[in-house]
Amino acid sequence: SAVISQKPSRDICQRGTSLTIQCQVDSQVTMMFWYRQQPGQSLTLIATANQGSEATYESGFVIDKFPISRPNLTFSTLTVSNMSPEDSSIYLCSVEVAGSTDTQYFGPGTRLTVL
Amino acid sequence: GNSVTQMEGPVTLSEEAFLTINCTYTATGYPSLFWYVQYPGEGLQLLLKATKADDKGSNKGFEATYRKETTSFHLEKGSVQVSDSAVYFCALTTNQAGTALIFGKGTTLSVSS
């Protein structure tokens, strides 16, 4: 498995601003993903964070709104840009560990409220 | 396309009752199947998994068996506790590296003493 931390754990932001969420893993991992969980809903994949190249976004999510960086094998950031109340969600980072490619482990999540 | 369907909640049980949460899936090929649990105010934790037909995943008294013939992966526990109150998500992935999880909508379990 892997130990995953996220910062911040929660934040309250004003509309029109941006927030960058950090995801740190205690070991090198093959894949990193970012999910969104809207209130009372299931998880939806935003994008796959690729090390050394641009992230791969799912339908309905674009780089201008959710820019992602992954500078190395243990760290990634997700920015929620130009926020609106509809962006209020829990944002979760997950990782896939080498040798266990069918299992993902999740960080504790970042609870974002946009006013 | 691939999808997961879970029974709708909330499920409300008394302590020591038997729990079943139904999960069925649609997938091409041979997916791996998972149950994740989300306790109040926390992130997702992997509860159990099964990677091929007839495999049984188990953890913390919970069990689920991969049934290819019925495309199901129902979660069961013989005697629930108040501490089991959480949201349970069934999920699948198609066994390719870098493939994201596809989640069901989640089932809220509330156990009272």
Short mmCIF file of C-alpha atoms in Angstrom, two decimals:
data_model
loop_
_atom_site.label_atom_id
_atom_site.label_comp_id
_atom_site.label_asym_id
_atom_site.label_seq_id
_atom_site.Cartn_x
_atom_site.Cartn_y
_atom_site.Cartn_z
CA SER A 1 0.00 0.00 0.00
CA ALA A 2 0.97 3.67 0.20
CA VAL A 3 0.54 6.51 2.66
CA ILE A 4 -0.98 9.53 0.96
CA SER A 5 -1.35 13.02 2.38
CA GLN A 6 -3.25 15.96 0.97
CA LYS A 7 -3.04 19.65 1.74
CA PRO A 8 -5.14 21.49 2.64
CA SER A 9 -7.59 19.15 4.31
CA ARG A 10 -10.34 21.71 3.86
CA ASP A 11 -10.77 25.29 2.72
CA ILE A 12 -13.45 27.90 2.25
CA CYS A 13 -12.85 30.12 -0.76
CA GLN A 14 -14.47 33.06 -2.49
CA ARG A 15 -15.83 32.70 -6.00
CA GLY A 16 -13.44 33.73 -8.74
CA THR A 17 -10.34 32.67 -6.81
CA SER A 18 -8.16 29.58 -7.32
CA LEU A 19 -6.98 26.88 -4.94
CA THR A 20 -4.09 24.48 -5.38
CA ILE A 21 -4.34 21.09 -3.69
CA GLN A 22 -1.22 19.07 -3.02
CA CYS A 23 -0.91 15.30 -2.94
CA GLN A 24 2.20 13.66 -1.48
CA VAL A 25 2.93 9.92 -1.41
CA ASP A 26 5.46 8.20 0.81
CA SER A 27 6.82 6.03 -2.01
CA GLN A 28 7.21 6.13 -5.76
CA VAL A 29 4.01 5.20 -7.54
CA THR A 30 3.22 4.40 -11.12
CA MET A 31 -0.01 6.32 -11.53
CA MET A 32 -1.72 9.21 -9.79
CA PHE A 33 -5.34 10.24 -10.28
CA TRP A 34 -7.58 13.09 -9.20
CA TYR A 35 -11.25 12.51 -8.40
CA ARG A 36 -14.10 14.79 -7.44
CA GLN A 37 -16.90 13.85 -5.07
CA GLN A 38 -19.76 16.31 -5.16
CA PRO A 39 -22.03 16.49 -2.12
CA GLY A 40 -23.96 13.25 -1.68
CA GLN A 41 -22.57 11.83 -4.90
CA SER A 42 -20.13 9.17 -5.98
CA LEU A 43 -16.61 9.79 -7.22
CA THR A 44 -15.88 11.05 -10.70
CA LEU A 45 -12.45 10.93 -12.27
CA ILE A 46 -11.11 14.35 -13.26
CA ALA A 47 -7.80 13.34 -14.78
CA THR A 48 -4.79 11.09 -14.68
CA ALA A 49 -1.64 12.93 -13.61
CA ASN A 50 1.22 11.85 -15.85
CA GLN A 51 4.78 12.30 -14.67
CA GLY A 52 6.70 14.56 -17.01
CA SER A 53 3.85 15.19 -19.42
CA GLU A 54 0.43 16.79 -19.59
CA ALA A 55 -2.40 15.23 -17.61
CA THR A 56 -5.06 13.18 -19.35
CA TYR A 57 -8.51 14.67 -18.72
CA GLU A 58 -11.86 12.95 -18.67
CA SER A 59 -14.80 14.18 -20.65
CA GLY A 60 -16.23 17.29 -19.06
CA PHE A 61 -13.00 18.42 -17.44
CA VAL A 62 -10.51 20.79 -19.05
CA ILE A 63 -6.98 21.87 -18.32
CA ASP A 64 -7.83 25.55 -18.03
CA LYS A 65 -10.22 24.84 -15.18
CA PHE A 66 -8.26 22.05 -13.48
CA PRO A 67 -4.55 22.39 -14.26
CA ILE A 68 -2.51 19.50 -12.89
CA SER A 69 1.18 19.09 -12.31
CA ARG A 70 3.21 16.00 -11.52
CA PRO A 71 6.88 16.92 -11.33
CA ASN A 72 8.03 13.57 -9.92
CA LEU A 73 6.84 10.11 -8.90
CA THR A 74 5.65 11.07 -5.42
CA PHE A 75 3.93 14.45 -5.79
CA SER A 76 1.10 16.06 -7.73
CA THR A 77 -1.01 19.20 -7.54
CA LEU A 78 -4.52 19.98 -8.72
CA THR A 79 -5.63 23.59 -9.10
CA VAL A 80 -9.29 24.51 -9.14
CA SER A 81 -9.38 27.77 -11.09
CA ASN A 82 -11.85 30.61 -11.16
CA MET A 83 -14.03 28.84 -8.62
CA SER A 84 -17.79 28.96 -8.40
CA PRO A 85 -20.12 27.44 -5.78
CA GLU A 86 -20.61 24.46 -8.12
CA ASP A 87 -16.98 23.52 -7.48
CA SER A 88 -17.76 22.82 -3.82
CA SER A 89 -16.75 19.18 -3.48
CA ILE A 90 -14.28 16.81 -1.94
CA TYR A 91 -11.22 16.40 -4.13
CA LEU A 92 -9.33 13.15 -3.72
CA CYS A 93 -5.96 12.03 -4.93
CA SER A 94 -5.41 8.33 -5.55
CA VAL A 95 -2.37 6.29 -6.53
CA GLU A 96 -1.59 3.00 -8.14
CA VAL A 97 1.38 1.18 -6.70
CA ALA A 98 3.88 -0.78 -8.77
CA GLY A 99 3.15 -4.47 -8.55
CA SER A 100 -0.50 -3.88 -7.69
CA THR A 101 -1.77 -2.26 -10.83
CA ASP A 102 -5.40 -3.11 -10.20
CA THR A 103 -5.65 -1.42 -6.80
CA GLN A 104 -5.85 2.28 -6.00
CA TYR A 105 -5.26 3.89 -2.64
CA PHE A 106 -6.83 7.19 -1.75
CA GLY A 107 -5.73 10.23 0.14
CA PRO A 108 -7.91 11.71 2.89
CA GLY A 109 -9.41 14.27 0.53
CA THR A 110 -9.68 18.05 0.45
CA ARG A 111 -13.08 19.43 1.34
CA LEU A 112 -13.64 22.63 -0.64
CA THR A 113 -16.45 25.09 -0.05
CA VAL A 114 -16.87 27.98 -2.45
CA LEU A 115 -18.98 30.91 -1.32
CA GLY B 1 -19.47 0.85 -21.46
CA ASN B 2 -18.39 -0.20 -18.00
CA SER B 3 -20.68 0.59 -15.10
CA VAL B 4 -21.52 -0.33 -11.52
CA THR B 5 -24.98 -0.40 -9.97
CA GLN B 6 -25.50 -0.48 -6.22
CA MET B 7 -28.62 -0.84 -4.18
CA GLU B 8 -29.93 2.49 -3.06
CA GLY B 9 -29.79 3.41 0.56
CA PRO B 10 -29.87 4.39 3.20
CA VAL B 11 -29.70 1.03 4.90
CA THR B 12 -30.63 1.18 8.57
CA LEU B 13 -29.86 -1.80 10.81
CA SER B 14 -29.66 -2.65 14.46
CA GLU B 15 -26.38 -3.79 15.94
CA GLU B 16 -25.62 -7.49 15.27
CA ALA B 17 -27.96 -7.65 12.29
CA PHE B 18 -26.94 -9.26 9.01
CA LEU B 19 -25.89 -6.91 6.23
CA THR B 20 -26.15 -7.30 2.48
CA ILE B 21 -25.42 -4.49 0.03
CA ASN B 22 -26.06 -5.52 -3.55
CA CYS B 23 -23.70 -4.61 -6.37
CA THR B 24 -23.88 -5.60 -10.02
CA TYR B 25 -21.60 -4.57 -12.82
CA THR B 26 -21.32 -4.30 -16.58
CA ALA B 27 -17.87 -4.61 -18.06
CA THR B 28 -15.99 -5.87 -21.03
CA GLY B 29 -13.37 -8.49 -20.32
CA TYR B 30 -12.54 -9.52 -16.78
CA PRO B 31 -12.58 -6.60 -14.37
CA SER B 32 -11.26 -6.48 -10.84
CA LEU B 33 -13.93 -5.64 -8.27
CA PHE B 34 -13.64 -3.61 -5.10
CA TRP B 35 -15.51 -2.37 -2.09
CA TYR B 36 -14.37 0.93 -0.62
CA VAL B 37 -15.67 2.44 2.61
CA GLN B 38 -15.90 6.10 3.56
CA TYR B 39 -16.37 6.83 7.25
CA PRO B 40 -17.91 10.16 8.22
CA GLY B 41 -15.55 13.02 7.46
CA GLU B 42 -12.84 10.77 6.06
CA GLY B 43 -11.48 9.71 2.69
CA LEU B 44 -11.95 6.37 0.98
CA GLN B 45 -10.42 3.20 2.34
CA LEU B 46 -10.08 -0.02 0.44
CA LEU B 47 -12.21 -2.60 2.24
CA LEU B 48 -11.73 -5.68 0.06
CA LYS B 49 -11.19 -6.77 -3.51
CA ALA B 50 -11.44 -9.75 -5.86
CA THR B 51 -9.62 -10.07 -9.13
CA LYS B 52 -11.17 -13.09 -10.81
CA ALA B 53 -14.34 -15.14 -10.92
CA ASP B 54 -15.23 -17.04 -7.72
CA ASP B 55 -12.63 -15.16 -5.69
CA LYS B 56 -13.83 -14.10 -2.27
CA GLY B 57 -12.51 -10.87 -0.81
CA SER B 58 -12.71 -10.45 2.95
CA ASN B 59 -11.70 -7.94 5.59
CA LYS B 60 -12.94 -6.84 9.03
CA GLY B 61 -15.73 -9.43 8.92
CA PHE B 62 -16.98 -8.23 5.52
CA GLU B 63 -17.04 -10.58 2.55
CA ALA B 64 -17.87 -10.37 -1.14
CA THR B 65 -17.68 -13.06 -3.82
CA TYR B 66 -16.97 -12.32 -7.49
CA ARG B 67 -19.85 -13.96 -9.38
CA LYS B 68 -19.26 -13.80 -13.09
CA GLU B 69 -22.42 -15.68 -13.99
CA THR B 70 -24.59 -13.06 -12.29
CA THR B 71 -22.11 -10.16 -12.73
CA SER B 72 -22.40 -9.43 -9.03
CA PHE B 73 -20.20 -8.60 -6.06
CA HIS B 74 -22.54 -8.29 -3.10
CA LEU B 75 -21.10 -7.14 0.22
CA GLU B 76 -22.07 -9.10 3.34
CA LYS B 77 -21.36 -9.05 7.04
CA GLY B 78 -22.83 -11.43 9.55
CA SER B 79 -23.08 -9.05 12.50
CA VAL B 80 -22.76 -5.31 12.02
CA GLN B 81 -21.53 -2.88 14.64
CA VAL B 82 -22.25 0.79 15.20
CA SER B 83 -18.71 1.51 14.02
CA ASP B 84 -19.61 0.09 10.58
CA SER B 85 -21.80 3.11 9.90
CA ALA B 86 -20.36 4.61 6.73
CA VAL B 87 -20.87 4.95 3.00
CA TYR B 88 -19.90 1.88 0.99
CA PHE B 89 -18.85 2.11 -2.66
CA CYS B 90 -18.63 -0.76 -5.10
CA ALA B 91 -16.13 -0.20 -7.91
CA LEU B 92 -14.41 -1.90 -10.80
CA THR B 93 -11.35 -1.47 -12.91
CA THR B 94 -10.44 -3.23 -16.11
CA ASN B 95 -7.05 -4.54 -15.00
CA GLN B 96 -5.01 -2.31 -17.21
CA ALA B 97 -2.34 -0.18 -15.63
CA GLY B 98 -3.46 3.38 -15.34
CA THR B 99 -7.15 2.60 -15.72
CA ALA B 100 -9.35 4.60 -13.41
CA LEU B 101 -11.89 3.12 -11.06
CA ILE B 102 -15.56 3.22 -11.97
CA PHE B 103 -17.69 3.67 -8.88
CA GLY B 104 -21.26 2.95 -7.99
CA LYS B 105 -23.28 5.70 -6.36
CA GLY B 106 -22.59 4.51 -2.84
CA THR B 107 -24.82 3.06 -0.14
CA THR B 108 -25.12 4.69 3.24
CA LEU B 109 -25.25 2.27 6.17
CA SER B 110 -26.48 3.42 9.54
CA VAL B 111 -26.22 1.00 12.48
CA SER B 112 -27.91 1.77 15.77
CA SER B 113 -27.29 0.20 19.16
#
